[in-house]
Coordinates of N, CA and C in Angstrom, one line a residue:
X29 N -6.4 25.2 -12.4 CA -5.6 24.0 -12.2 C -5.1 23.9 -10.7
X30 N -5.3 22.5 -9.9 CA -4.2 22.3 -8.8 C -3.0 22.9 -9.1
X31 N -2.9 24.0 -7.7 CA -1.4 24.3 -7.5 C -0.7 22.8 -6.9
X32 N -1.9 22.1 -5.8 CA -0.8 21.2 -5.3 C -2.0 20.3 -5.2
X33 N -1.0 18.7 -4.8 CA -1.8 17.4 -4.6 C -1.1 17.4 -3.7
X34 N -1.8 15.9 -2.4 CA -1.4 15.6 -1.4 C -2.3 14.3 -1.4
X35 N -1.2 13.6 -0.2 CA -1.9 12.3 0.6 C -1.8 12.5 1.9
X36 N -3.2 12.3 2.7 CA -2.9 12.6 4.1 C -3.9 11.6 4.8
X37 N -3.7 10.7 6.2 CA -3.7 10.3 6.9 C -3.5 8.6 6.4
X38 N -2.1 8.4 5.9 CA -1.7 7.3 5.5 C -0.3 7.0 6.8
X39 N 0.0 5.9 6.5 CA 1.6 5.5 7.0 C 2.8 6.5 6.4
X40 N 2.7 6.5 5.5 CA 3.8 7.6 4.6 C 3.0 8.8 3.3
X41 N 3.6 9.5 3.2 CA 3.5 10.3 2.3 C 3.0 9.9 0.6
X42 N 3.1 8.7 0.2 CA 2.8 7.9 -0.4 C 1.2 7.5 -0.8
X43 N 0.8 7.2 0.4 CA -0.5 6.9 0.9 C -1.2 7.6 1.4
X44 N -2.9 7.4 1.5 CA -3.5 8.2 2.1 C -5.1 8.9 1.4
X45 N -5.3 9.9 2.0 CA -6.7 10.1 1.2 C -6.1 11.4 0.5
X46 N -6.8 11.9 -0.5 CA -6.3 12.3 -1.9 C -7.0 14.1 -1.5
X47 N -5.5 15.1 -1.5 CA -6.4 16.4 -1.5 C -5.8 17.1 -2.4
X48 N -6.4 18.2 -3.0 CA -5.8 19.0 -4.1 C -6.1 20.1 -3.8
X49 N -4.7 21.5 -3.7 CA -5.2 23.0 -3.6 C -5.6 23.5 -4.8
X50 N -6.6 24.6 -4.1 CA -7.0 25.6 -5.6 C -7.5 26.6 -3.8
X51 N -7.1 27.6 -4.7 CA -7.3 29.1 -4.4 C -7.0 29.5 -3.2
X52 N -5.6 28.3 -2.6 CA -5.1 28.3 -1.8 C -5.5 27.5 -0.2
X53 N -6.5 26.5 -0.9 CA -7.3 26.0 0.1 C -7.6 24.6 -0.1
X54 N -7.3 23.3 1.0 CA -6.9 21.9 0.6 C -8.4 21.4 0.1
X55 N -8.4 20.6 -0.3 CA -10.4 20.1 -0.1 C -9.6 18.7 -1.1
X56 N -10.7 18.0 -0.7 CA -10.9 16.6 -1.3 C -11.1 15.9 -2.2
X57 N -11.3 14.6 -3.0 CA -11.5 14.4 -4.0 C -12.7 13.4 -4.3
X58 N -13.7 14.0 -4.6 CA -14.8 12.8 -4.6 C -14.8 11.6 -5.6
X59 N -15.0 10.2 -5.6 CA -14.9 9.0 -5.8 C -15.3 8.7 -6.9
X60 N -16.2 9.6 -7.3 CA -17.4 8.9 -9.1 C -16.3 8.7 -9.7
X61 N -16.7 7.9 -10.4 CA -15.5 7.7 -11.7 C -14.0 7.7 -11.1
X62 N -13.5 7.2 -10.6 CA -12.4 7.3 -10.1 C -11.6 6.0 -9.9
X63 N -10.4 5.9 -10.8 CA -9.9 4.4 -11.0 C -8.6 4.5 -11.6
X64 N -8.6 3.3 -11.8 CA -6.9 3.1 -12.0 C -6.1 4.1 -13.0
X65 N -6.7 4.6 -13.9 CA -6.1 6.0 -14.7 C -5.7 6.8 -13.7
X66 N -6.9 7.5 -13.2 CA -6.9 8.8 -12.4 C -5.4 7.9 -11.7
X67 N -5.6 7.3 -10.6 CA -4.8 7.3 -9.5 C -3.6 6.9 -10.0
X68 N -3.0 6.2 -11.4 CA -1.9 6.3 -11.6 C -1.4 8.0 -12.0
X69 N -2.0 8.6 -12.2 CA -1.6 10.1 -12.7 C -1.2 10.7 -11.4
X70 N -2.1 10.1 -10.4 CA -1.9 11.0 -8.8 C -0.6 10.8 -8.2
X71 N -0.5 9.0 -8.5 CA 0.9 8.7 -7.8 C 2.1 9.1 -8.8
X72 N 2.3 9.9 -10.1 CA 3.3 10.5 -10.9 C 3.6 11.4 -10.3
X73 N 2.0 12.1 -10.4 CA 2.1 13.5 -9.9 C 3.3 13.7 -8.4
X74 N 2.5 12.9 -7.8 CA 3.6 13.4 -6.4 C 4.7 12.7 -6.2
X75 N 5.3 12.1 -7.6 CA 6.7 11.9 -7.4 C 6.7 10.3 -6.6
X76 N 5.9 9.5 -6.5 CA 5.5 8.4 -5.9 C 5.5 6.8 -6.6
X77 N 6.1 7.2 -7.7 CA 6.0 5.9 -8.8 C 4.6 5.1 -9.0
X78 N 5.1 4.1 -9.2 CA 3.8 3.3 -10.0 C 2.7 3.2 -9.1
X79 N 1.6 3.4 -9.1 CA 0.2 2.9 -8.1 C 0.2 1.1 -7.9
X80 N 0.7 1.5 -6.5 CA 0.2 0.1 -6.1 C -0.5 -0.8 -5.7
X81 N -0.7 -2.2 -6.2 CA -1.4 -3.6 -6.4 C -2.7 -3.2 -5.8
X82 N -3.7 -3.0 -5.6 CA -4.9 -2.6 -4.4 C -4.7 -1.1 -4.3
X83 N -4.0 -0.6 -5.6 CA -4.0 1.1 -4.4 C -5.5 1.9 -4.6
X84 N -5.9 1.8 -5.8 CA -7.1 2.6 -6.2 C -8.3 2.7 -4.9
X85 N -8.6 3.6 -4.1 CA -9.4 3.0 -2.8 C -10.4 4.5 -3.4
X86 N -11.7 4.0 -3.9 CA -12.8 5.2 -4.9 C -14.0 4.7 -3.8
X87 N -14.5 6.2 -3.1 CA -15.7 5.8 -1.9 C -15.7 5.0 -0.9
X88 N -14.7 4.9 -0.4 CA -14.9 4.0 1.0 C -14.3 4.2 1.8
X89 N -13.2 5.2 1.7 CA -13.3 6.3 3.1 C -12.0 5.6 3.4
X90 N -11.3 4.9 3.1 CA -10.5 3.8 3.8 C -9.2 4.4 4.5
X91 N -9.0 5.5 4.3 CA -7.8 6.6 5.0 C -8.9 7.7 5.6
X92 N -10.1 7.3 6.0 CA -11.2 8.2 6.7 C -12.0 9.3 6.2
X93 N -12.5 9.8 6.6 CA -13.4 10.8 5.9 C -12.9 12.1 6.2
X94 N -12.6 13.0 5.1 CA -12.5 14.0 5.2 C -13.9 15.5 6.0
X95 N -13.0 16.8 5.6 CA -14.0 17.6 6.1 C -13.3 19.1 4.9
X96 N -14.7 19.7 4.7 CA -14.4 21.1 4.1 C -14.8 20.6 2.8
X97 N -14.3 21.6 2.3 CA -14.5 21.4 0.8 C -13.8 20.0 -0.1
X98 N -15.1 19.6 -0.7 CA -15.1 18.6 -2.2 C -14.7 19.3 -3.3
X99 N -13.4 19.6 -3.6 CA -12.9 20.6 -5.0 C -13.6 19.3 -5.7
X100 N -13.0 18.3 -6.1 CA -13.2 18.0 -7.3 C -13.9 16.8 -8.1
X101 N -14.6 16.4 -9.2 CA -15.6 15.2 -9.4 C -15.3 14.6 -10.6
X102 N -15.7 13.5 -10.7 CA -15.5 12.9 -12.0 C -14.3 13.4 -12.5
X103 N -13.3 13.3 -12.1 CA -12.0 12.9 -13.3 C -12.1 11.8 -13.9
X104 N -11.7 12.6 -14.9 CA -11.4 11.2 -15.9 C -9.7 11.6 -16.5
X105 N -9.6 10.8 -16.8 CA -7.8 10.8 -17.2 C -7.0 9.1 -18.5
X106 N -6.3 9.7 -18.8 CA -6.2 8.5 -20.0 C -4.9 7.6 -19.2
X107 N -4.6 8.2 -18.3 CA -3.2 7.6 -17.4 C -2.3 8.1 -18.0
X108 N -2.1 8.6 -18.8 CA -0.4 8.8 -19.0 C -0.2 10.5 -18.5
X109 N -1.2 11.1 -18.5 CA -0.9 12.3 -17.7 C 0.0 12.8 -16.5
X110 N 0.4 14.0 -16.9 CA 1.4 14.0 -16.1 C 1.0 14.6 -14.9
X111 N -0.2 15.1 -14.6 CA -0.7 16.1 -13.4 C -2.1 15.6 -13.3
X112 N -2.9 15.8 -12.1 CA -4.0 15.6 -12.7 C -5.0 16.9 -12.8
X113 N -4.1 17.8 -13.2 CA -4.5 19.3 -14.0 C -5.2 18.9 -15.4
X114 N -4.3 18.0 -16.2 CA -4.3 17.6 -17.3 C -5.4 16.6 -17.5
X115 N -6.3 16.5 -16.4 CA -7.3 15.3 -17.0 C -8.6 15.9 -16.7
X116 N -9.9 15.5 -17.6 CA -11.0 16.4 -17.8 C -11.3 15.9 -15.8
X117 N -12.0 17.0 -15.5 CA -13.2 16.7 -14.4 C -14.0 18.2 -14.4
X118 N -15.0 18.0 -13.7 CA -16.5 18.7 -13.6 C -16.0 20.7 -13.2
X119 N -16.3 21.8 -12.7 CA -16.1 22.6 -12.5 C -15.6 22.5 -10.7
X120 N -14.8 23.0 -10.4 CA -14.7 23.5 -9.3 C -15.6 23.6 -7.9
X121 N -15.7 22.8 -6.7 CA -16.3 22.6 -6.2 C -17.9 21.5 -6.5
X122 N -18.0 20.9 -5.3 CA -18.8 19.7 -5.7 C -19.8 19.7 -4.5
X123 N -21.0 19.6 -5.1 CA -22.2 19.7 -4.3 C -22.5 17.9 -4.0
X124 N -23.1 17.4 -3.0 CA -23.9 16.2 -3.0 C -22.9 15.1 -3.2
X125 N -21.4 15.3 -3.0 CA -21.2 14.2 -2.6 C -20.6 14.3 -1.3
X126 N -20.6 12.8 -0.3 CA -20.0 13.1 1.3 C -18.7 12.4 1.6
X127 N -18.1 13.3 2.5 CA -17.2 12.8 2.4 C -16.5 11.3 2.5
X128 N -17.7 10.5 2.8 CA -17.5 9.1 3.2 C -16.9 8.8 1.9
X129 N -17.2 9.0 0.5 CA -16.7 9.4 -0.4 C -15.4 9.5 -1.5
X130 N -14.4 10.2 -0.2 CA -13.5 10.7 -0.6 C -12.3 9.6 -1.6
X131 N -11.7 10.1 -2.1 CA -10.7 9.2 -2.9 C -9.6 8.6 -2.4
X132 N -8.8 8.0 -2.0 CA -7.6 7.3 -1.5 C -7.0 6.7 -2.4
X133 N -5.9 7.1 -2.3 CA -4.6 6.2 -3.1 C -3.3 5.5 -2.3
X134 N -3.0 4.3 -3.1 CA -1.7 3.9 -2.2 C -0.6 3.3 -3.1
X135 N 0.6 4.3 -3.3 CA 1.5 4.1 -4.8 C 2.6 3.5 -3.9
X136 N 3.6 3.2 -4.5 CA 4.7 2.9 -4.2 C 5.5 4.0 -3.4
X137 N 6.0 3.6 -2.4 CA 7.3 4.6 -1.7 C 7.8 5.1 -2.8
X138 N 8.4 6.2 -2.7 CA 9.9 7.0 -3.8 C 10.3 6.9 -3.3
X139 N 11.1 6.3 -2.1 CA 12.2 6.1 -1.4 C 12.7 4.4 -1.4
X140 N 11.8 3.8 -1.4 CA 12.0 2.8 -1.2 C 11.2 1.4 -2.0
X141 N 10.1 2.2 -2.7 CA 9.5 1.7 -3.7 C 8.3 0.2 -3.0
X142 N 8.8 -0.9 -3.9 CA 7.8 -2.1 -3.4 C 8.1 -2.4 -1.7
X143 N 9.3 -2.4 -1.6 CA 10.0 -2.7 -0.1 C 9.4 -2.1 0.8
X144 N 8.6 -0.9 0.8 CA 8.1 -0.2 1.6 C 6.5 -0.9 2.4
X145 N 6.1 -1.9 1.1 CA 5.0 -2.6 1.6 C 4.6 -3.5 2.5
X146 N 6.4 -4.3 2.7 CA 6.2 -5.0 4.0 C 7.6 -4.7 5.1
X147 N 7.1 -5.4 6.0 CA 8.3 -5.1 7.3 C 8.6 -6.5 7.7
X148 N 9.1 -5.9 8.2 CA 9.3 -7.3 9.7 C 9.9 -6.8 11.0
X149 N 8.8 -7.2 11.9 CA 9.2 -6.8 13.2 C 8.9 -7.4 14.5
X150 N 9.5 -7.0 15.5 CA 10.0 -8.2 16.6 C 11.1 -9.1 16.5
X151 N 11.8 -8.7 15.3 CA 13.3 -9.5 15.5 C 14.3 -8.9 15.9
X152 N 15.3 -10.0 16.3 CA 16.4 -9.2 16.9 C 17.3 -8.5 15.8
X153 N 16.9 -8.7 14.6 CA 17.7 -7.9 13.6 C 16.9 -7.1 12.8
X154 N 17.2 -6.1 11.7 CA 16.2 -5.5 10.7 C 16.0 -6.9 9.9
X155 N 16.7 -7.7 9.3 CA 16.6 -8.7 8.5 C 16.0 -10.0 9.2
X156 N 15.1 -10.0 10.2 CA 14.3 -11.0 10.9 C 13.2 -10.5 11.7
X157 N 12.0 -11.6 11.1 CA 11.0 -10.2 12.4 C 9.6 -11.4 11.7
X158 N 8.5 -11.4 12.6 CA 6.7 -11.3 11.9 C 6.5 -10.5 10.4
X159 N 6.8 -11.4 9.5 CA 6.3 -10.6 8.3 C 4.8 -9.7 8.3
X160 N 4.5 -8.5 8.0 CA 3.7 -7.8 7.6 C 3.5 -6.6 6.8
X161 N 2.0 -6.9 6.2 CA 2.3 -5.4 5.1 C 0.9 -4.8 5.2
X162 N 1.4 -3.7 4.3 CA 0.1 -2.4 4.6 C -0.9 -2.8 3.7
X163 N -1.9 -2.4 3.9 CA -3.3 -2.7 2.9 C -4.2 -1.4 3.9
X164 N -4.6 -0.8 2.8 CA -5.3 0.7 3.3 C -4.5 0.7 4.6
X165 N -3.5 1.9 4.5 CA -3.3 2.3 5.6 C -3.0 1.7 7.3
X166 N -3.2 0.2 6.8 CA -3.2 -0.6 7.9 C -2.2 -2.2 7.9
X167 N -1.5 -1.9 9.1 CA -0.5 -2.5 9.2 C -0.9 -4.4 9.7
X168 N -0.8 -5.4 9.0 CA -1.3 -6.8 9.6 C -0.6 -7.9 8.7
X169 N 0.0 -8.9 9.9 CA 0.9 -9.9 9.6 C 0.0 -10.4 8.6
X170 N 0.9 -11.9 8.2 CA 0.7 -12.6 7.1 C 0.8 -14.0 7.7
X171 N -0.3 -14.4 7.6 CA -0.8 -15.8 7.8 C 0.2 -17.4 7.5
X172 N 0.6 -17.8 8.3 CA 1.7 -18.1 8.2 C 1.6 -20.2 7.2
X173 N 0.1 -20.1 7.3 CA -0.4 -21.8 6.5 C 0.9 -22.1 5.4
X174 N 0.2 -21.1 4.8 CA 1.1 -21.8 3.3 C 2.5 -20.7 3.2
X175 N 2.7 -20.0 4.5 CA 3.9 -19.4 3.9 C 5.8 -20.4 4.0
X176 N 5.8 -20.8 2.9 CA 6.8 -21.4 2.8 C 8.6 -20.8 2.2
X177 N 9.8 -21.5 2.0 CA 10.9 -21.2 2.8 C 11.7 -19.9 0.9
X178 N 10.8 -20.9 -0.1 CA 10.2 -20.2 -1.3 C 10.1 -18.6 -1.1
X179 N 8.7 -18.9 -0.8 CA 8.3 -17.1 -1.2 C 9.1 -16.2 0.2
X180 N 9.9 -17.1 1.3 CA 10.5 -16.0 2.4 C 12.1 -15.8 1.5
X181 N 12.5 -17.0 0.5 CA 13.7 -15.7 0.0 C 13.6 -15.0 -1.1
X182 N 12.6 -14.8 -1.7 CA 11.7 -13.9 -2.4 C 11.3 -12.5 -1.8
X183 N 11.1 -12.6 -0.5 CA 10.5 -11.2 0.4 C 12.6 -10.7 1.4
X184 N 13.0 -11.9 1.2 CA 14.9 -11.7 1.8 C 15.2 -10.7 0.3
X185 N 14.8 -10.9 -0.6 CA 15.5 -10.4 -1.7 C 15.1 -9.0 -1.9
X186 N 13.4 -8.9 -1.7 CA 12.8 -7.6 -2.1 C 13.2 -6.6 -1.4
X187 N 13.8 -7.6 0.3 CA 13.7 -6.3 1.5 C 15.8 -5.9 1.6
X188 N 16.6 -6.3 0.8 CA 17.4 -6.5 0.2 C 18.5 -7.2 1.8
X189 N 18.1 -8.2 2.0 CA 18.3 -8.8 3.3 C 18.9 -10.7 2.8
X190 N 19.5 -10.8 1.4 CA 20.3 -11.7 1.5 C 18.9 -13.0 0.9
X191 N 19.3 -13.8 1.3 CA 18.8 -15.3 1.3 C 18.2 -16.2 2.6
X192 N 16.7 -16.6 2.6 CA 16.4 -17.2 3.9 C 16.9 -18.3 4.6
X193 N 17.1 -18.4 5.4 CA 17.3 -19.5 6.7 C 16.4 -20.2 7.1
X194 N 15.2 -19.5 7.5 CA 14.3 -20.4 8.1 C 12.8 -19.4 8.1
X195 N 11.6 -20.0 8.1 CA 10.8 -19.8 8.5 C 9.8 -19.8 9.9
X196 N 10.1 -19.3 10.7 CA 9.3 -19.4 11.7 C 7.7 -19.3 11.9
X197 N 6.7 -20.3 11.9 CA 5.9 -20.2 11.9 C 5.2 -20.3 13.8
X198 N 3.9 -20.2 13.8 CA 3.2 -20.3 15.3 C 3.9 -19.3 16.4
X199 N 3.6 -17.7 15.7 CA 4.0 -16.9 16.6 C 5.3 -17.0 17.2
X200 N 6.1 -17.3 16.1 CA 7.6 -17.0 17.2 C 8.0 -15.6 17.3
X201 N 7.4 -14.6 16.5 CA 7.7 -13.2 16.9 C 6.6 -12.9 17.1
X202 N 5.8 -13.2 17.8 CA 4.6 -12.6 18.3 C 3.4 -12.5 17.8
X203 N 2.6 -11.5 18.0 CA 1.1 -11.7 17.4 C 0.7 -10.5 17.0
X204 N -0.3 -10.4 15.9 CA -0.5 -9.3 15.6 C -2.2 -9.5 15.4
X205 N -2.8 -8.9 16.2 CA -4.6 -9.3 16.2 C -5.2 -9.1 14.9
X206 N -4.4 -8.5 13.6 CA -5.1 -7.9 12.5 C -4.2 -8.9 11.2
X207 N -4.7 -9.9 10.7 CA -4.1 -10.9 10.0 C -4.5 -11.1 8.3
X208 N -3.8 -10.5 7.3 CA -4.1 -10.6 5.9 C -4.2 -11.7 5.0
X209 N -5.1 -12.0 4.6 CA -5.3 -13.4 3.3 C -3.9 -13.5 2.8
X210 N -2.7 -13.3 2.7 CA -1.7 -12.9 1.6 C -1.1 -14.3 1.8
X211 N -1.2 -15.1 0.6 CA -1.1 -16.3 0.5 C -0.2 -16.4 -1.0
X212 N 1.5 -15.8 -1.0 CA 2.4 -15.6 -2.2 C 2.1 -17.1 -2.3
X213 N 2.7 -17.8 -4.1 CA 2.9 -19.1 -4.2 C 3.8 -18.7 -5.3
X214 N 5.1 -19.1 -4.9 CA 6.6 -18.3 -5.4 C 7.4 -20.1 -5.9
X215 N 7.9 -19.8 -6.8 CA 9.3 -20.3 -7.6 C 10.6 -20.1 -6.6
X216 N 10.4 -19.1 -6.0 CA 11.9 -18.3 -5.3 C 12.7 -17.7 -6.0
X217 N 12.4 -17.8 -7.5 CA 13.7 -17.1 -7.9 C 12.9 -15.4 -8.7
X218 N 11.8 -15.3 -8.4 CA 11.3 -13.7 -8.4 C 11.8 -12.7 -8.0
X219 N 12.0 -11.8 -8.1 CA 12.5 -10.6 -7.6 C 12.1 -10.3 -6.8
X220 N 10.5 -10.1 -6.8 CA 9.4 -9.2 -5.6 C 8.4 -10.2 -5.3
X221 N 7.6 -10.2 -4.4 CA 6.4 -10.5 -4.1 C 5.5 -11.0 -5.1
X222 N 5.6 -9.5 -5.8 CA 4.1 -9.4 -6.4 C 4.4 -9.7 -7.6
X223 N 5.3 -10.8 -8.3 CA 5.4 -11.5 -9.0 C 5.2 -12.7 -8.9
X224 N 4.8 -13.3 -8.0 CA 4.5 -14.8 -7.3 C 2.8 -14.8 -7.6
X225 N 2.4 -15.7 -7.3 CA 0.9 -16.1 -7.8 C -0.1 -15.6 -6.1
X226 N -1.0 -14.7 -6.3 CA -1.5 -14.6 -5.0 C -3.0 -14.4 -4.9
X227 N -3.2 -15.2 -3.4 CA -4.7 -14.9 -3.3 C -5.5 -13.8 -3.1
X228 N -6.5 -13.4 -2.6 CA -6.9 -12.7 -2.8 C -6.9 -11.7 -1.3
X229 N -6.5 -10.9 -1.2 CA -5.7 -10.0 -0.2 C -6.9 -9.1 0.8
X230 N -7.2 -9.8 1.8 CA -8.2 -9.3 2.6 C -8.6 -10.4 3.9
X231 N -9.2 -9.6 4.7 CA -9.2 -10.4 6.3 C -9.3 -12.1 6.5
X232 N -8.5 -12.5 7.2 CA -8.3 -14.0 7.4 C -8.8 -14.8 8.6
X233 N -9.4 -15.8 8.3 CA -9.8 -16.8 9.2 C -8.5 -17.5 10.1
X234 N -7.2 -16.9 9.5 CA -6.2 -17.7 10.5 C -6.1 -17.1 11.6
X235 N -5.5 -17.9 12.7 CA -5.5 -17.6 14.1 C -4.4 -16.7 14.0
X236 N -4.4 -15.9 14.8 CA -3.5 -15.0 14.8 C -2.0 -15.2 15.5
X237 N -1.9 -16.6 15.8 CA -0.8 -16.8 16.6 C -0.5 -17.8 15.6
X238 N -0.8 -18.1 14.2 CA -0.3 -18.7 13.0 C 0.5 -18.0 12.3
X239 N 0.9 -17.0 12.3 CA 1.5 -15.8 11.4 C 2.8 -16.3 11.2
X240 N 3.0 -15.4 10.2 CA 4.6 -16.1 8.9 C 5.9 -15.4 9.4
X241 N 6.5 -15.8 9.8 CA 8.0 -14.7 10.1 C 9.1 -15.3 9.1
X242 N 10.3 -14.9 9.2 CA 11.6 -15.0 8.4 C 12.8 -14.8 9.2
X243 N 13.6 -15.9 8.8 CA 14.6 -15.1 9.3 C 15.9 -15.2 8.0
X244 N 16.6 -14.0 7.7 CA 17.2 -14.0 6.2 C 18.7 -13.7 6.4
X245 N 19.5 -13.9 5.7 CA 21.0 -14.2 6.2 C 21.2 -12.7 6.6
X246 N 21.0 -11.7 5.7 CA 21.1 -10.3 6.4 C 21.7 -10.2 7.8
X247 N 20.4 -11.0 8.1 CA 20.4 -10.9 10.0 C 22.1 -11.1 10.0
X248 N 22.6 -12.1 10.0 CA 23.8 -12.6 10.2 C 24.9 -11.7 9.8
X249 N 24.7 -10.7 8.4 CA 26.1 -9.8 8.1 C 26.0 -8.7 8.9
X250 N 25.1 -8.5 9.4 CA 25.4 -7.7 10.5 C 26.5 -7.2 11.6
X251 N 26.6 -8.8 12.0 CA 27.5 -9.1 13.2 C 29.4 -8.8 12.4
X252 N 29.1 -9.1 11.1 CA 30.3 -9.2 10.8 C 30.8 -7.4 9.8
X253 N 30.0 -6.8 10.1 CA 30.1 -5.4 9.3 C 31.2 -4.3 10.6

């Protein structure tokens, strides 16, 4: 059995590409079969909560390619497992697969949970900034077309920053060269994000000086704390 699991070359501890010790030695986790079961077990296992929206990342390297040893292949797992000791895969050590391969996962913060997924930055407060969030390991604003005043006190709520003011769109906190499809269509009265109706989350034709910012009353209790 793994003594230990890890995620390593992500934003947080959370994220990252997927290694597990045996015999005192880290090695990686090859891709076959590898899906939403396994990687909710991964993110229990390390105390990381639920696997999140896009986390499953099986062969495509997306937190980079490892090196050394491939411990382990074909897991399979029913998801409710509590380790991924507990779910069948192949014998120890794995021949013929490459590391391009390797497994990635990206669960929720345990510190901070969904909130961990976006920021805002360039504002003059924590509660104001260029909305953006992580998608593999990689940090890129949110296309500002359809982001409306709705889904920004939806993201004021998640980031626990009060109720919106305004939306700033056309780069008023700046620019960020790397721009996500992430097109919420919110009620406003959702708790989180990823309760809102969304498109489909990957590189964007918008200009990059289109991007979505917020500004959320937070900003403002600041001055008076």
């Amino acid at each position: 059995e793994p003594e230990e699991i890890k995620l390593v070359d992500g934003q947080t501890e959370c994220e990252g590409r997927l290694m597990v010790k045996h015999r005192g030695e880290w090695g990686s986790v090859c891709g076959y079969y590898w899906g939403v079961p396994e990687a909710t077990v991964a993110c229990r296992q390390l105390g990381c909560g639920s696997l999140q929206e896009d986390g499953v990342k099986a062969k495509t390297a997306n937190f980079g390619a490892g090196s050394g040893k491939t411990w382990l292949s074909h897991v399979k797992c029913t998801g409710r497992e509590s380790s991924l000791a507990k779910c069948h895969h192949r014998m120890w050590g794995v021949e013929g697969c490459r590391h391009k391969d390797d497994v990635g996962v990206v669960c929720e913060d345990k510190n901070t949970g969904l909130s961990s997924q976006f920021r805002l930055v360039n504002g003059s407060q924590r509660c104001s900034g260029r909305v953006e969030r992580i998608y593999a390991g990689k940090w890129g604003a949110m296309c500002g077309e359809h982001w409306d005043l709705r889904a920004a006190n939806v993201l004021c709520r998640q980031l626990h920053c009060g109720t919106a003011v305004s939306v700033p769109r056309s780069g008023y906190f700046g620019e960020n060269h790397l721009v996500w499809k992430d097109e919420f269509h919110c009620k406003g009265t959702e708790s989180v994000l990823k309760q809102c109706t969304k498109a489909t989350l990957g590189n964007h034709n918008c200009p990059n000086w289109v991007t979505a910012g917020i500004i959320c009353t937070g900003t403002y209790l600041v001055h008076f704390i």
